[in-house]
Short mmCIF file of N, CA and C in Angstrom, two decimals:
data_model
loop_
_atom_site.label_atom_id
_atom_site.label_comp_id
_atom_site.label_asym_id
_atom_site.label_seq_id
_atom_site.Cartn_x
_atom_site.Cartn_y
_atom_site.Cartn_z
N UNK A 1 154.04 61.28 79.44
CA UNK A 1 152.94 62.19 79.20
C UNK A 1 152.31 62.62 80.51
N UNK A 2 152.13 61.70 81.45
CA UNK A 2 151.50 62.05 82.72
C UNK A 2 152.27 63.12 83.47
N UNK A 3 153.60 62.99 83.52
CA UNK A 3 154.42 63.98 84.23
C UNK A 3 154.34 65.34 83.54
N UNK A 4 154.41 65.36 82.22
CA UNK A 4 154.32 66.62 81.48
C UNK A 4 152.95 67.26 81.68
N UNK A 5 151.91 66.44 81.68
CA UNK A 5 150.56 66.95 81.91
C UNK A 5 150.45 67.57 83.29
N UNK A 6 151.00 66.90 84.29
CA UNK A 6 150.95 67.41 85.66
C UNK A 6 151.68 68.76 85.77
N UNK A 7 152.86 68.85 85.18
CA UNK A 7 153.62 70.11 85.22
C UNK A 7 152.83 71.22 84.55
N UNK A 8 152.26 70.93 83.38
CA UNK A 8 151.47 71.94 82.68
C UNK A 8 150.27 72.37 83.51
N UNK A 9 149.58 71.40 84.11
CA UNK A 9 148.38 71.70 84.89
C UNK A 9 148.71 72.57 86.09
N UNK A 10 149.79 72.29 86.76
CA UNK A 10 150.09 73.01 87.99
C UNK A 10 150.82 74.32 87.76
N UNK A 11 151.58 74.42 86.67
CA UNK A 11 152.41 75.61 86.46
C UNK A 11 151.91 76.55 85.37
N UNK A 12 151.15 76.06 84.41
CA UNK A 12 150.84 76.88 83.24
C UNK A 12 149.36 77.11 82.97
N UNK A 13 148.55 76.09 83.07
CA UNK A 13 147.17 76.14 82.58
C UNK A 13 146.41 77.37 83.06
N UNK A 14 146.44 77.64 84.33
CA UNK A 14 145.64 78.74 84.87
C UNK A 14 146.34 80.09 84.79
N UNK A 15 147.52 80.13 84.18
CA UNK A 15 148.22 81.41 84.02
C UNK A 15 148.07 81.98 82.62
N UNK A 16 147.29 81.33 81.76
CA UNK A 16 147.07 81.83 80.40
C UNK A 16 146.10 83.01 80.47
N UNK A 17 146.55 84.17 80.05
CA UNK A 17 145.73 85.37 80.13
C UNK A 17 144.42 85.19 79.38
N UNK A 18 143.33 85.60 80.03
CA UNK A 18 142.02 85.52 79.42
C UNK A 18 141.30 84.20 79.64
N UNK A 19 141.97 83.23 80.26
CA UNK A 19 141.35 81.93 80.52
C UNK A 19 141.49 81.62 82.00
N UNK A 20 140.37 81.35 82.65
CA UNK A 20 140.40 81.11 84.09
C UNK A 20 140.00 79.70 84.48
N UNK A 21 139.85 78.82 83.49
CA UNK A 21 139.66 77.40 83.74
C UNK A 21 140.01 76.65 82.47
N UNK A 22 140.25 75.35 82.59
CA UNK A 22 140.61 74.58 81.40
C UNK A 22 140.64 73.09 81.65
N UNK A 23 140.99 72.38 80.60
CA UNK A 23 141.07 70.93 80.65
C UNK A 23 142.30 70.47 79.90
N UNK A 24 142.93 69.43 80.40
CA UNK A 24 144.02 68.75 79.70
C UNK A 24 143.52 67.34 79.39
N UNK A 25 143.70 66.92 78.13
CA UNK A 25 143.25 65.61 77.68
C UNK A 25 144.48 64.75 77.40
N UNK A 26 144.56 63.61 78.06
CA UNK A 26 145.71 62.73 77.92
C UNK A 26 145.26 61.36 77.43
N UNK A 27 145.73 60.94 76.25
CA UNK A 27 145.38 59.60 75.76
C UNK A 27 146.07 58.53 76.61
N UNK A 28 145.37 57.46 76.86
CA UNK A 28 145.91 56.34 77.64
C UNK A 28 145.96 55.09 76.77
N UNK A 29 146.89 54.21 77.05
CA UNK A 29 147.10 53.00 76.25
C UNK A 29 145.89 52.08 76.25
N UNK A 30 145.06 52.15 77.26
CA UNK A 30 143.92 51.25 77.37
C UNK A 30 142.75 51.65 76.46
N UNK A 31 142.93 52.69 75.63
CA UNK A 31 141.89 53.05 74.67
C UNK A 31 140.92 54.10 75.15
N UNK A 32 141.30 54.88 76.13
CA UNK A 32 140.45 55.98 76.59
C UNK A 32 141.32 57.22 76.78
N UNK A 33 140.67 58.34 77.01
CA UNK A 33 141.39 59.59 77.31
C UNK A 33 141.03 60.06 78.71
N UNK A 34 142.03 60.49 79.41
CA UNK A 34 141.87 61.04 80.76
C UNK A 34 141.65 62.54 80.63
N UNK A 35 140.68 63.06 81.38
CA UNK A 35 140.37 64.49 81.41
C UNK A 35 140.78 65.05 82.76
N UNK A 36 141.53 66.13 82.77
CA UNK A 36 141.92 66.79 84.01
C UNK A 36 141.49 68.24 83.91
N UNK A 37 140.54 68.62 84.76
CA UNK A 37 139.99 69.97 84.76
C UNK A 37 140.58 70.78 85.91
N UNK A 38 140.84 72.06 85.66
CA UNK A 38 141.29 72.98 86.70
C UNK A 38 140.56 74.30 86.53
N UNK A 39 140.30 74.98 87.66
CA UNK A 39 139.62 76.27 87.63
C UNK A 39 140.15 77.17 88.73
N UNK A 40 140.09 78.45 88.48
CA UNK A 40 140.36 79.42 89.53
C UNK A 40 139.14 79.52 90.43
N UNK A 41 139.28 79.99 91.67
CA UNK A 41 138.13 80.10 92.58
C UNK A 41 137.02 80.98 92.00
N UNK A 42 135.79 80.59 92.27
CA UNK A 42 134.59 81.35 91.90
C UNK A 42 134.41 81.51 90.40
N UNK A 43 134.91 80.53 89.62
CA UNK A 43 134.76 80.60 88.16
C UNK A 43 133.86 79.46 87.69
N UNK A 44 134.39 78.24 87.65
CA UNK A 44 133.65 77.05 87.23
C UNK A 44 133.89 75.96 88.26
N UNK A 45 132.81 75.32 88.68
CA UNK A 45 132.94 74.16 89.57
C UNK A 45 133.25 72.96 88.68
N UNK A 46 134.53 72.68 88.49
CA UNK A 46 134.92 71.61 87.56
C UNK A 46 134.56 70.22 88.07
N UNK A 47 134.31 70.08 89.35
CA UNK A 47 133.85 68.78 89.87
C UNK A 47 132.52 68.42 89.22
N UNK A 48 131.63 69.39 89.07
CA UNK A 48 130.33 69.12 88.45
C UNK A 48 130.48 68.76 86.98
N UNK A 49 131.45 69.34 86.31
CA UNK A 49 131.73 68.98 84.91
C UNK A 49 132.28 67.56 84.86
N UNK A 50 133.27 67.27 85.70
CA UNK A 50 133.92 65.96 85.69
C UNK A 50 132.95 64.83 86.02
N UNK A 51 131.97 65.09 86.86
CA UNK A 51 131.01 64.05 87.22
C UNK A 51 130.24 63.55 86.00
N UNK A 52 130.15 64.36 84.96
CA UNK A 52 129.47 63.95 83.74
C UNK A 52 130.36 63.10 82.85
N UNK A 53 131.61 62.94 83.23
CA UNK A 53 132.56 62.13 82.49
C UNK A 53 133.16 61.04 83.38
N UNK A 54 132.28 60.38 84.15
CA UNK A 54 132.67 59.26 85.02
C UNK A 54 133.78 59.64 86.00
N UNK A 55 133.73 60.85 86.50
CA UNK A 55 134.79 61.31 87.38
C UNK A 55 134.27 62.11 88.55
N UNK A 56 135.14 62.92 89.08
CA UNK A 56 134.82 63.75 90.23
C UNK A 56 136.09 64.36 90.76
N UNK A 57 136.03 64.80 91.98
CA UNK A 57 137.20 65.41 92.60
C UNK A 57 136.81 66.59 93.44
N UNK A 58 137.52 67.68 93.25
CA UNK A 58 137.30 68.90 94.02
C UNK A 58 136.71 69.97 93.11
N UNK A 59 136.14 70.99 93.71
CA UNK A 59 135.50 72.05 92.94
C UNK A 59 136.48 72.76 92.00
N UNK A 60 137.76 72.81 92.35
CA UNK A 60 138.76 73.51 91.53
C UNK A 60 139.70 72.57 90.78
N UNK A 61 139.67 71.29 91.09
CA UNK A 61 140.57 70.32 90.44
C UNK A 61 139.87 68.96 90.41
N UNK A 62 139.52 68.52 89.21
CA UNK A 62 138.79 67.27 89.07
C UNK A 62 139.21 66.55 87.80
N UNK A 63 138.78 65.30 87.69
CA UNK A 63 139.12 64.53 86.50
C UNK A 63 138.04 63.55 86.13
N UNK A 64 138.13 63.06 84.91
CA UNK A 64 137.19 62.07 84.41
C UNK A 64 137.81 61.37 83.22
N UNK A 65 136.98 60.62 82.48
CA UNK A 65 137.46 59.90 81.30
C UNK A 65 136.40 59.94 80.21
N UNK A 66 136.87 59.73 78.99
CA UNK A 66 135.97 59.46 77.86
C UNK A 66 136.48 58.20 77.17
N UNK A 67 135.57 57.40 76.67
CA UNK A 67 135.92 56.09 76.11
C UNK A 67 136.32 56.17 74.64
N UNK A 68 137.20 57.09 74.32
CA UNK A 68 137.78 57.19 72.98
C UNK A 68 139.29 57.34 73.15
N UNK A 69 140.05 56.87 72.15
CA UNK A 69 141.50 56.93 72.27
C UNK A 69 142.09 58.18 71.61
N UNK A 70 141.32 58.86 70.79
CA UNK A 70 141.79 60.05 70.07
C UNK A 70 141.50 61.31 70.87
N UNK A 71 142.53 62.07 71.27
CA UNK A 71 142.31 63.28 72.07
C UNK A 71 141.44 64.32 71.37
N UNK A 72 141.54 64.43 70.05
CA UNK A 72 140.70 65.40 69.34
C UNK A 72 139.23 65.00 69.42
N UNK A 73 138.94 63.72 69.32
CA UNK A 73 137.57 63.23 69.47
C UNK A 73 137.10 63.47 70.91
N UNK A 74 137.98 63.24 71.87
CA UNK A 74 137.63 63.49 73.27
C UNK A 74 137.29 64.97 73.48
N UNK A 75 138.08 65.85 72.88
CA UNK A 75 137.81 67.28 72.98
C UNK A 75 136.45 67.61 72.38
N UNK A 76 136.13 67.01 71.25
CA UNK A 76 134.82 67.23 70.63
C UNK A 76 133.68 66.82 71.55
N UNK A 77 133.87 65.71 72.23
CA UNK A 77 132.85 65.21 73.17
C UNK A 77 132.69 66.20 74.33
N UNK A 78 133.79 66.66 74.89
CA UNK A 78 133.73 67.62 76.00
C UNK A 78 133.08 68.92 75.55
N UNK A 79 133.49 69.45 74.40
CA UNK A 79 132.92 70.71 73.90
C UNK A 79 131.43 70.58 73.63
N UNK A 80 131.02 69.46 73.06
CA UNK A 80 129.59 69.24 72.82
C UNK A 80 128.82 69.23 74.12
N UNK A 81 129.35 68.54 75.13
CA UNK A 81 128.67 68.52 76.42
C UNK A 81 128.56 69.94 77.00
N UNK A 82 129.64 70.70 76.91
CA UNK A 82 129.63 72.07 77.44
C UNK A 82 128.61 72.93 76.70
N UNK A 83 128.53 72.81 75.38
CA UNK A 83 127.56 73.59 74.61
C UNK A 83 126.12 73.21 74.97
N UNK A 84 125.89 71.92 75.17
CA UNK A 84 124.54 71.43 75.44
C UNK A 84 124.09 71.63 76.87
N UNK A 85 125.03 71.96 77.75
CA UNK A 85 124.66 72.10 79.15
C UNK A 85 125.04 73.48 79.60
#
């Protein structure tokens, strides 16, 4: 899953027409989900988003985690945070 996620993040995510930033959610065996955010320049500072999910990184490429094992639940948590902030 990690290799497939990396390929998608680097080759596909930011090439989807109409979308200039995004997140990939990867479930991990330890019972949490890894969040990987990417953005095009001057769109979203994903480092600031990731910092709210126990993470950090660079303004255009950052990551974090959520303490749930279900990716759909993790997505709900991320979307709620985005709506509320």
